Coordinates of C-alpha atoms and ligand atoms in Angstrom, one line a residue:
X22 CA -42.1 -59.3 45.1
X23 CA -44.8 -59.8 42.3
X24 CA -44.2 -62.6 39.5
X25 CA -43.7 -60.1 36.2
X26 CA -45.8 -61.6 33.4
X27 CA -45.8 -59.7 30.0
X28 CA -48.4 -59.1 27.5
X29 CA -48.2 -58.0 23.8
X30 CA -51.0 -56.4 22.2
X31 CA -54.1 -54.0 24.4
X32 CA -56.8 -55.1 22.6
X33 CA -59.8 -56.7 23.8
X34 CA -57.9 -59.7 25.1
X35 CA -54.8 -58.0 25.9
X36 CA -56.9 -55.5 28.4
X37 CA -58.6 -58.7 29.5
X38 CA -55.5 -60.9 30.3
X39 CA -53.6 -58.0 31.9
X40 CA -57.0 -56.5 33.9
X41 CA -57.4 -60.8 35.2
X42 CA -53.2 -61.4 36.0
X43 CA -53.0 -58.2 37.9
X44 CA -56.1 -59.1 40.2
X45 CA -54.1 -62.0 40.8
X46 CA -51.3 -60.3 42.4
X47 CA -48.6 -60.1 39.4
X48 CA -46.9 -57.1 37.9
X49 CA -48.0 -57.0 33.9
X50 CA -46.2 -55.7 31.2
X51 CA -48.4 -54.5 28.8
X52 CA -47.1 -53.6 25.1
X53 CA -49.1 -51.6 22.4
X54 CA -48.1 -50.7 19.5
X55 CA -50.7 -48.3 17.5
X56 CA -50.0 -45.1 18.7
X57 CA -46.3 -45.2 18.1
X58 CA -47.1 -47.3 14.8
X59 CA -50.7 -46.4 13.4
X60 CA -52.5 -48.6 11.4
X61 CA -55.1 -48.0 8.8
X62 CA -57.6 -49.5 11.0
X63 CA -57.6 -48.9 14.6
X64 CA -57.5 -45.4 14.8
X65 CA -58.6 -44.3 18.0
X66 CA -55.7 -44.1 21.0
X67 CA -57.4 -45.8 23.5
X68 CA -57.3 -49.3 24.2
X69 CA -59.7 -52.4 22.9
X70 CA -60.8 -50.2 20.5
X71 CA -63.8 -51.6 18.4
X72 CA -62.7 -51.4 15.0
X73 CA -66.2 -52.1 12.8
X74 CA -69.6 -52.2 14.7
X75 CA -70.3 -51.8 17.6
X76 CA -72.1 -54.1 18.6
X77 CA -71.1 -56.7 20.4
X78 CA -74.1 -58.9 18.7
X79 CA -77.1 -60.6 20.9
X80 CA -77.5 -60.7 24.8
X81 CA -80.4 -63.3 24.5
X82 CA -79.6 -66.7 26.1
X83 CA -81.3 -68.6 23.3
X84 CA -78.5 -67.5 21.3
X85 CA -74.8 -68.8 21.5
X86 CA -73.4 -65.8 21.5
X87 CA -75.6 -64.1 24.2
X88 CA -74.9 -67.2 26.4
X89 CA -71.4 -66.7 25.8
X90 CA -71.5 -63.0 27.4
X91 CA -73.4 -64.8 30.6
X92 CA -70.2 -67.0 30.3
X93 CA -68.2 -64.4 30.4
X94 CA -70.0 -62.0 33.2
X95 CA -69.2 -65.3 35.4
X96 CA -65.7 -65.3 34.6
X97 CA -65.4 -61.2 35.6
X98 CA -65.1 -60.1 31.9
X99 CA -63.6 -56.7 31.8
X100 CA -65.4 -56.1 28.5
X101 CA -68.5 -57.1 29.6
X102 CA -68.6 -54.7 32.4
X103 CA -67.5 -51.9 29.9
X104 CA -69.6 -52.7 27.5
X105 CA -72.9 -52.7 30.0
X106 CA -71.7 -49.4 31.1
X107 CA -71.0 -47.9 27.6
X108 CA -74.6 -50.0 26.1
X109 CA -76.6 -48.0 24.0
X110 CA -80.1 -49.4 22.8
X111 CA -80.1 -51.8 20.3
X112 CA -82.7 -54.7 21.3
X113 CA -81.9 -57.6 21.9
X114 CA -78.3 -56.8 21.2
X115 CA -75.5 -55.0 23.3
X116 CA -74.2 -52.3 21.4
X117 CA -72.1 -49.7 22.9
X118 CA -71.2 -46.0 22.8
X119 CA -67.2 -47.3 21.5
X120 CA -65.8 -44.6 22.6
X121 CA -66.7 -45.1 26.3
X122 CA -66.4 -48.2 26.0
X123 CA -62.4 -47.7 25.0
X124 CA -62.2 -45.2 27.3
X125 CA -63.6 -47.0 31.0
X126 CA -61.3 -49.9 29.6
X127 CA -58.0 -47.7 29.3
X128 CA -59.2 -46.0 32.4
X129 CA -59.1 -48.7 34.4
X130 CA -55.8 -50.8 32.8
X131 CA -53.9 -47.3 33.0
X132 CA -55.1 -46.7 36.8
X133 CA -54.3 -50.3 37.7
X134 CA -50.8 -50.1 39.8
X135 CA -50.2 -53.7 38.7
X136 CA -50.0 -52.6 35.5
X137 CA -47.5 -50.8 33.2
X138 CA -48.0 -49.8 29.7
X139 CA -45.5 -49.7 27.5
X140 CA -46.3 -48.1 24.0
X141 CA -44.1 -49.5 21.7
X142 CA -44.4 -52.1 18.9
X143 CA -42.9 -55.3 19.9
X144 CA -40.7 -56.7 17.2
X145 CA -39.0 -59.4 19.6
X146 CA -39.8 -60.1 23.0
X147 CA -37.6 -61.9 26.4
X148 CA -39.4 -65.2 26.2
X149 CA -37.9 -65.7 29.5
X150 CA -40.3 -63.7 30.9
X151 CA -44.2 -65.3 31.1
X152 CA -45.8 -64.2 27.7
X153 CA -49.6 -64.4 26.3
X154 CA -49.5 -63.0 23.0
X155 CA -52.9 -61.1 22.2
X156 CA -51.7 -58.8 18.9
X157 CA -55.0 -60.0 16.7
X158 CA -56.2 -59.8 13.2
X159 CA -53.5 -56.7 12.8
X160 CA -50.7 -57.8 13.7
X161 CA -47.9 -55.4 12.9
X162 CA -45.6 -56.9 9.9
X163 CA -42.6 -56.9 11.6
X164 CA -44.1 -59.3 14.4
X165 CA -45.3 -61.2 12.1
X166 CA -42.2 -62.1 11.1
X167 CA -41.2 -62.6 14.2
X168 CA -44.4 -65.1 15.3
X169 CA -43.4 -66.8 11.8
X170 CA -39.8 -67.0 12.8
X171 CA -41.1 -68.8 16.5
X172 CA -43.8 -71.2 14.5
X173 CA -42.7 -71.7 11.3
X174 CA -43.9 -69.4 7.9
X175 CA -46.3 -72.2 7.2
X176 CA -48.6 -72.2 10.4
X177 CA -49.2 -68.3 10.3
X178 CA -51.7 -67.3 8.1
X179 CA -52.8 -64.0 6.2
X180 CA -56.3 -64.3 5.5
X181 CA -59.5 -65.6 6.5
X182 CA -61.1 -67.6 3.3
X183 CA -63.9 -68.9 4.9
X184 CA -66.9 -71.1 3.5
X185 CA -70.1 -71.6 5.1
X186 CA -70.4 -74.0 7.5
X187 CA -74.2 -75.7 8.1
X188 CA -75.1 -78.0 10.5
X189 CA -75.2 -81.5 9.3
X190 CA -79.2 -82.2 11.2
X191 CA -80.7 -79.0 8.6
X192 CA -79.2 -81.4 5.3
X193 CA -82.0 -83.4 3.8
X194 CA -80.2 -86.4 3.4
X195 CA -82.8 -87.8 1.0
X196 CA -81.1 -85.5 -1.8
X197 CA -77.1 -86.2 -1.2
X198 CA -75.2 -88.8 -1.1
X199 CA -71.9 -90.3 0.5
X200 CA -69.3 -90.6 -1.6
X201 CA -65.3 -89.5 -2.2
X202 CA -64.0 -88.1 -5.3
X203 CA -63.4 -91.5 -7.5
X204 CA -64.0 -93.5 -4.4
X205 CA -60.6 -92.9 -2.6
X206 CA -60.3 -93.8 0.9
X207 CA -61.3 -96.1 3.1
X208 CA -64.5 -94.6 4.3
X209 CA -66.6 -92.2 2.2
X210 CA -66.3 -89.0 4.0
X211 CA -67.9 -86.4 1.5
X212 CA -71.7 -85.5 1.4
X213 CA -72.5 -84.7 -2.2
X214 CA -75.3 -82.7 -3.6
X215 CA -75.6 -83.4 -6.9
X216 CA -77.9 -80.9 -9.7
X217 CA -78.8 -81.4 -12.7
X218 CA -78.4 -79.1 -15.5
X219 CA -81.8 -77.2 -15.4
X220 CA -80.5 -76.7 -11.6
X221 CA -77.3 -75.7 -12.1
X222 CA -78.2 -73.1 -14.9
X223 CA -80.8 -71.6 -12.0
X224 CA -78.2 -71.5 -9.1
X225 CA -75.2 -70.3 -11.6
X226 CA -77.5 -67.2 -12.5
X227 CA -78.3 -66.2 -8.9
X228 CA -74.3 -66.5 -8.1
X229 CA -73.6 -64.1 -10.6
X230 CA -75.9 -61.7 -9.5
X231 CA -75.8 -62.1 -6.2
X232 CA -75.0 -59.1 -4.2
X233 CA -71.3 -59.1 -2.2
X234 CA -70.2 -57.1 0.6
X235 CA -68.1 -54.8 0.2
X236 CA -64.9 -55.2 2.3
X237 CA -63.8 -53.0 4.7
X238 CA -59.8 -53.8 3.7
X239 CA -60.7 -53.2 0.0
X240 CA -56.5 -53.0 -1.5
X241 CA -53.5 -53.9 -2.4
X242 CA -53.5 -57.1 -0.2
X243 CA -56.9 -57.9 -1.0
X244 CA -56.4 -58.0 -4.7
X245 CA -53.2 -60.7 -3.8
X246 CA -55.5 -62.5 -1.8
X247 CA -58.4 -62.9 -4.6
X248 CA -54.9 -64.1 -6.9
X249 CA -54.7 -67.0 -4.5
X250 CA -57.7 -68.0 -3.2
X251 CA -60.8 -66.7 -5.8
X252 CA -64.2 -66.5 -4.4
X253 CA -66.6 -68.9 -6.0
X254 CA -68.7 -66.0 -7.3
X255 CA -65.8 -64.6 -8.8
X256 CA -64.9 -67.8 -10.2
X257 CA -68.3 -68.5 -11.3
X258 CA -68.1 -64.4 -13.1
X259 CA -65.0 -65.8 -15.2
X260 CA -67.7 -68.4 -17.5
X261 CA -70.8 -70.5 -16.8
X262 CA -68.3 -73.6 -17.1
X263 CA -65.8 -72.2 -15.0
X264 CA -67.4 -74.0 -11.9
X265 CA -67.9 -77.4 -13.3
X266 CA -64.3 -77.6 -13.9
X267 CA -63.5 -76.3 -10.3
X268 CA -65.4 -76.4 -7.1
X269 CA -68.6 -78.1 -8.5
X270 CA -67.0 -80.4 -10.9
X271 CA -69.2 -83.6 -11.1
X272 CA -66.0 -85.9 -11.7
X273 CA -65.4 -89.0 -10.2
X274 CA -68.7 -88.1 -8.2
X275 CA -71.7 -90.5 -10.2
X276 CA -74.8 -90.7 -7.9
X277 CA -75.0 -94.2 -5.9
X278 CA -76.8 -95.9 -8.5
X279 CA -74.4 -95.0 -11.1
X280 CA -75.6 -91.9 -12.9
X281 CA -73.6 -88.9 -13.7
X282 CA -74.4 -85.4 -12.5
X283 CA -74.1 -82.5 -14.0
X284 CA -72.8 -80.6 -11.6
X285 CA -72.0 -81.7 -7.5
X286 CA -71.5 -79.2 -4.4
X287 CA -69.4 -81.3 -1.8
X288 CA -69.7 -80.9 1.8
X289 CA -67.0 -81.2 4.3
X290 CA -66.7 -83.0 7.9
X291 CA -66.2 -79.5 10.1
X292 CA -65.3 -80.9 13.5
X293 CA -64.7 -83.9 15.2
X294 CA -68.2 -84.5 16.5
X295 CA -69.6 -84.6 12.7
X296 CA -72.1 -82.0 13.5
X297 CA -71.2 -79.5 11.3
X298 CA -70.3 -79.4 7.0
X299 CA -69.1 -77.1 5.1
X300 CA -69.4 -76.5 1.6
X301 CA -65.9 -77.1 -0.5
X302 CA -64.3 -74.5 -2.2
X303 CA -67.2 -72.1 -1.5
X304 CA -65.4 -69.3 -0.3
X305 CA -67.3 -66.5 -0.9
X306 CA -67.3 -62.5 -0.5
X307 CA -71.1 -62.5 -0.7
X308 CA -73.8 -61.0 1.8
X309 CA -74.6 -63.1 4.2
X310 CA -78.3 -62.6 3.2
X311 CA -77.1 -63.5 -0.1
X312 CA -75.3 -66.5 1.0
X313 CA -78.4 -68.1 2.5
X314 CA -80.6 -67.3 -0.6
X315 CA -78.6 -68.4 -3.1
X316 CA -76.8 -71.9 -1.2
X317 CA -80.4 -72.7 -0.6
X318 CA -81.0 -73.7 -3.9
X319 CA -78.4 -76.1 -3.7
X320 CA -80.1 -79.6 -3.4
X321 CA -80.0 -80.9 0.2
X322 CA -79.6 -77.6 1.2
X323 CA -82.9 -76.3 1.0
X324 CA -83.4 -75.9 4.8
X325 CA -80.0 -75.8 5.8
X326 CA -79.2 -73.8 9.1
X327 CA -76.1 -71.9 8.4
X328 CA -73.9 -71.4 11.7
X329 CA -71.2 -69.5 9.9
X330 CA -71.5 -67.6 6.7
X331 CA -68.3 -66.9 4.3
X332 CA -65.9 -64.1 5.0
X333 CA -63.2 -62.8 3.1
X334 CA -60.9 -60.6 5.3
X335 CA -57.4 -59.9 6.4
X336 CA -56.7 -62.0 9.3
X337 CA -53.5 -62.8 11.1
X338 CA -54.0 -66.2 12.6
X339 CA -51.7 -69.1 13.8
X340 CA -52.5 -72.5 13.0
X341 CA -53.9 -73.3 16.5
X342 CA -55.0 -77.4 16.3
X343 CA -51.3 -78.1 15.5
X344 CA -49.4 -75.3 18.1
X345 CA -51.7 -74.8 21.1
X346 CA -53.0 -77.4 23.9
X347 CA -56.0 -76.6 26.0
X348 CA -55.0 -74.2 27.9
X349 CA -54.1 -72.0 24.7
X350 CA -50.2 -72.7 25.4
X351 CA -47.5 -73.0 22.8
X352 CA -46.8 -76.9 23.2
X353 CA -43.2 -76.0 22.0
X354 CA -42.6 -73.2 24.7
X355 CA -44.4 -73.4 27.9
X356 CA -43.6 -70.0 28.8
X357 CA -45.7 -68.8 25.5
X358 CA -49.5 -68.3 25.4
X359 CA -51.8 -67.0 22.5
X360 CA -55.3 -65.1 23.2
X361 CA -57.5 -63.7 21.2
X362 CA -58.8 -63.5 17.4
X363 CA -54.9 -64.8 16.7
X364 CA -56.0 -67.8 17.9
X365 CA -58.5 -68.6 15.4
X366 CA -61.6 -67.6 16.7
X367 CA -63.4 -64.7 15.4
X368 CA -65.3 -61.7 17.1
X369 CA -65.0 -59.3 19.7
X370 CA -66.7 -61.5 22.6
X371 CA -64.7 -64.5 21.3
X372 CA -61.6 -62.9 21.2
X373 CA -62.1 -61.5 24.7
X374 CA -63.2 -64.8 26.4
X375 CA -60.1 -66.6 25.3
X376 CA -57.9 -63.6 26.8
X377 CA -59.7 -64.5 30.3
X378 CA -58.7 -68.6 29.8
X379 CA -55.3 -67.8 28.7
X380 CA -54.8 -65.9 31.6
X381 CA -56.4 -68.4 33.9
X382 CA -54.0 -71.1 32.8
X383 CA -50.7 -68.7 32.7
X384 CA -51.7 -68.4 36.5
X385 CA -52.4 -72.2 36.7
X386 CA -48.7 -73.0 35.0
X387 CA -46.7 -70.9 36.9
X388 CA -48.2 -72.1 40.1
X389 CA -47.4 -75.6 39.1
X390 CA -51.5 -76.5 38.6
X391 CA -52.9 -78.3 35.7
X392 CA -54.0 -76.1 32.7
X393 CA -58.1 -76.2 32.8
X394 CA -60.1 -75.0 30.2
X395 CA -64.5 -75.1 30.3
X396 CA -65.9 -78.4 28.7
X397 CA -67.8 -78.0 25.3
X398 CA -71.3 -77.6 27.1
X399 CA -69.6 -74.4 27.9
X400 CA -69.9 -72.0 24.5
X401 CA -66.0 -70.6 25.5
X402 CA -65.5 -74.4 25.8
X403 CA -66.3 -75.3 22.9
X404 CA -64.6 -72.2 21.3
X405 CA -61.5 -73.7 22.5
X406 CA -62.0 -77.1 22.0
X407 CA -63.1 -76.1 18.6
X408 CA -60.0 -74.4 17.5
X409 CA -58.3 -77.2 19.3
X410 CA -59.4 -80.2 17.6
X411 CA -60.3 -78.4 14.4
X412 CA -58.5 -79.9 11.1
X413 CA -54.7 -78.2 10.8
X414 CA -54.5 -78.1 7.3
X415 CA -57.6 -76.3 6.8
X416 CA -57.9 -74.2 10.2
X417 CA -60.9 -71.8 9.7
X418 CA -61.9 -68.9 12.3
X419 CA -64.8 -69.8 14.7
X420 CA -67.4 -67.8 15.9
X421 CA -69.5 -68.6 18.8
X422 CA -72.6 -70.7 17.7
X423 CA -74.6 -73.9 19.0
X424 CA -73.2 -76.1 16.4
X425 CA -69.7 -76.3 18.2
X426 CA -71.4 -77.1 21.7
X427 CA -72.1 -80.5 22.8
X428 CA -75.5 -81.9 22.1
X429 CA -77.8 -83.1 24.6
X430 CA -79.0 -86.2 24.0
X431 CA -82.4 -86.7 22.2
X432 CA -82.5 -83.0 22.2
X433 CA -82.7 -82.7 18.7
X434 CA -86.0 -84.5 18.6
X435 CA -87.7 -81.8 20.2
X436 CA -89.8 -79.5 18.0
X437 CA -89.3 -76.1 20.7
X438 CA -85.9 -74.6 19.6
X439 CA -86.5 -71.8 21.7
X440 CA -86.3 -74.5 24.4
X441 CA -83.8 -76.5 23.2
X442 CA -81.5 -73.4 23.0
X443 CA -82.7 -72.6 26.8
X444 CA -81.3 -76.1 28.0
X445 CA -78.3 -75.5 26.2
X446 CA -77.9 -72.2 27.9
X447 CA -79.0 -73.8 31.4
X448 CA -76.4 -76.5 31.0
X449 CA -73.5 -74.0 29.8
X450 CA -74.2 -71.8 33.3
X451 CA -74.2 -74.9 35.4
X452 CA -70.7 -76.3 33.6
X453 CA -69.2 -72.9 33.9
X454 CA -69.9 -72.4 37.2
X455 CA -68.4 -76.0 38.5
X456 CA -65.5 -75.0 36.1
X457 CA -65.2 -71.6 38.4
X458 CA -65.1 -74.0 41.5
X459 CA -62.2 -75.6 40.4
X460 CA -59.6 -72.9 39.6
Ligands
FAD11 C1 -61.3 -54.6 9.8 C2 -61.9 -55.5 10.9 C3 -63.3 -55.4 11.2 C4 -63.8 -56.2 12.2 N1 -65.1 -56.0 12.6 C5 -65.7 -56.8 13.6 C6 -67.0 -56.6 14.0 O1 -67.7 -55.8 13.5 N2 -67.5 -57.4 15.0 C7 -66.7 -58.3 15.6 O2 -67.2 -59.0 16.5 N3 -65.4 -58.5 15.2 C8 -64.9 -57.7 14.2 N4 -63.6 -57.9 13.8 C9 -62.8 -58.9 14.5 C10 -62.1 -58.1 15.6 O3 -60.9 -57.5 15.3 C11 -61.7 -58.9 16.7 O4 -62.9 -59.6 17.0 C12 -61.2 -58.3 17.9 O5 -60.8 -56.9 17.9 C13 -59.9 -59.0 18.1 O6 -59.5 -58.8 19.4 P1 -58.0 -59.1 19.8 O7 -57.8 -58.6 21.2 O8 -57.6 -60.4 19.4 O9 -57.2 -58.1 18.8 P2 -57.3 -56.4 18.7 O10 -58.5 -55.9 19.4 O11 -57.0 -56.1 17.3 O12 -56.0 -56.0 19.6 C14 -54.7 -56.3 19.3 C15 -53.9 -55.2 19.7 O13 -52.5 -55.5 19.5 C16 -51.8 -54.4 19.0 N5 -50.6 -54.8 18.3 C17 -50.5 -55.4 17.1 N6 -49.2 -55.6 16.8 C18 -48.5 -55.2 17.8 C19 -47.1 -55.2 18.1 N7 -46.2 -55.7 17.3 N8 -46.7 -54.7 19.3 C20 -47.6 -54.2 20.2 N9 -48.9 -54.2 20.0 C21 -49.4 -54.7 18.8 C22 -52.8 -53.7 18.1 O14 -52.5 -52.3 17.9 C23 -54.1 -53.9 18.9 O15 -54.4 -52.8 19.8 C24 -63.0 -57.1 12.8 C25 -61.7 -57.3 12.5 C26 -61.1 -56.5 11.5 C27 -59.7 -56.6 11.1

């Protein structure tokens, strides 16, 4: 008799959890909830549906991303093999026909007789029963009562309020300088980018008038969500002194040899290998275009490589550094996993990969094996390790990108990026695969 395993949510990393567990001889419960509860988003019937673009970004290795799906093709990606049936041209990117991409996904979970669907919205679940958890960014209310109920109201959260993130080796350190606010602390953990008033007047201008994108959750819960957490364009929109009193306020912050600024950006430790800074209070709603233009202008910033730009979206997430081990486990209920863009990384192929891990280790756990999960040379590695390790009291979304991998050594000396980006991608293919020879 086969071990019964459940699975709430068919999205991209529901489909991929339940297509995995089945191959490996279990009998899946599979719960979905939109067509018996629509939602103003997903709107299509069929499963993994692709809710914005459909693209699933870049297939080149150089890029983190496009090494990711060779990741993933490795690890027998359900989505990847739709997607390169449904692929429509788009360059260097795979983009897909969604609808066949949605429907040879459904196709294929509905014809699988290891698997049954069950259309219904979950509202509480038998956590007797082996459960990954894989409702994403959409979560229907009622669950999300029920996740808070499980976690605790303050490690679910609502919204994504990302800043930019830039990696620390594109910040001309000649221009900032190491300092907390009024010195606290033992160590001085900020970078600070001080301007002076001619500067500030420049950048304040361009803010204002820089262009934003325009949300595709524009509403009720949007306008809420600007109450508590204010773009710094927005902000900036309220009075040219708004900022100095806020986000770039210069207090406690004199330069190193004692003179005041008129204004100062601080930048942020991102993740535990201090690689990666991002930019304090800069949440922003702006185009990404935008976003590198105008941040540019910030001293020390000139050439900064951005590796995520600000969002501003709705975004059910779980506070993952504090509630999940490596294996993407509930540390307080073995019997629990999370997958997907509810665990705090962001993007289809993201959300996907960690479907395939979590499955992995459910089938590790209840064979009695240790959970394993790819090292950070590995870009779903470092996905995980990212949203593992990352800071939870600030837990951000993560997209795939180089600046979460591990470095090579003496790498960054190189002047060829393009090869740079191909040993990076040689090394994640090579840690992957010994990572595939031990499970
Ligand atoms: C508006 C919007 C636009 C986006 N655009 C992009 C984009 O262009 N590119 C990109 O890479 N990423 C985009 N994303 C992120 C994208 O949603 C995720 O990358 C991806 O779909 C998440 O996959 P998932 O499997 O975690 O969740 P989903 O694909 O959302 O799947 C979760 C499933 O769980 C179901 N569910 C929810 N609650 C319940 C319940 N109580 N009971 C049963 N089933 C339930 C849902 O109906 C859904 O089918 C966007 C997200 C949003 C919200």
């Amino acid at each position: 008799m086969k071990t019964k395993v459940q699975v709430i949510g068919a999205g991209l990393a529901g489909c991929e959890i339940s297509h995995y567990l089945a191959q490996k001889g279990y009998f899946v419960t599979l719960f979905e909830s939109k067509n018996v509860k629509p939602n103003p988003v997903q709107v299509s019937k069929t499963f993994a549906e692709l809710v914005c673009s459909n693209s699933l970004r870049s297939n080149e290795i150089t890029n983190a991303v496009g090494t990711l799906k060779a990741e993933m093709r490795l690890l027998g990606s359900l989505v990847i093999e739709a997607a390169e049936f449904a692929q429509v041209p788009a360059g260097a990117s795979l983009a897909v026909d969604r609808v066949k991409f949605s429907d040879y996904i459904t196709t294929k979970i509905k014809n699988n007789p290891s698997i049954e669907v069950v259309e219904k919205e979950v509202v509480d679940f038998d956590a007797s029963i082996p459960t990954i958890i894989a409702t994403g960014p959409l979560t229907t209310p009622d669950f999300q009562t029920k996740i808070q109920t499980l976690l605790g109201t303050d490690d679910f959260y609502f919204f994504d309020a990302v800043a930019p993130i830039v990696k620390k080796e594109s910040i001309d350190m000649n221009k900032v300088f190491r300092k907390n606010r009024y010195e606290k602390g033992e160590t001085s953990d900020y970078l600070n980018c001080p301007m002076n008033k001619d500067e500030y007047t420049k950048f304040y201008q361009e803010l204002i008038h820089g262009e934003v994108a325009i949300s595709h959750l524009a509403g009720e819960a949007e306008l809420k969500y600007f109450e508590g957490c204010m773009p710094v364009e927005a902000m900036a929109k309220r009075g040219e002194q708004t900022l100095l009193f806020g986000p770039m306020k210069p207090k406690g912050l004199r330069n190193l040899d004692g003179a005041n600024n008129y204004a100062v950006v601080q930048l942020r430790q991102d993740d535990a290998k201090d690689s990666l800074y991002n930019l304090v209070g800069f949440q922003t709603n702006l185009k990404w275009p935008e976003q590198k233009r105008i941040f540019q202008l910030i001293p020390g910033l000139e050439n900064a490589e951005f590796v995520r730009y600000g969002v501003m979206h709705k975004n059910n997430f779980i506070n993952s550094p504090k509630l999940l081990n490596l294996g993407l486990q509930l540390k307080t209920n073995p019997n629990i996993f999370f997958a997907g863009q509810i665990t705090g990384v962001e993007g289809y192929v993201e959300s996907s990969v960690t479907g395939i891990i979590s499955a992995i280790n459910l089938d590790r756990w209840l064979k009695g094996l240790e959970l394993l999960t790819p090292p950070s040379t590995t870009v779903t590695g470092a996905l995980i390790h990212y949203i593992n390790n990352a800071s939870n009291t600030d837990f951000q979304p993560m997209k795939a990108n180089w600046g979460i991998v591990d470095d090579i050594p003496d790498l960054n000396k190189r002047e060829n990026k393009v090869l740079k980006k191909t040993l990076l991608h040689e090394r994640a293919i090579e840690d992957l695969q010994k990572y595939l020879n031990k499970i």
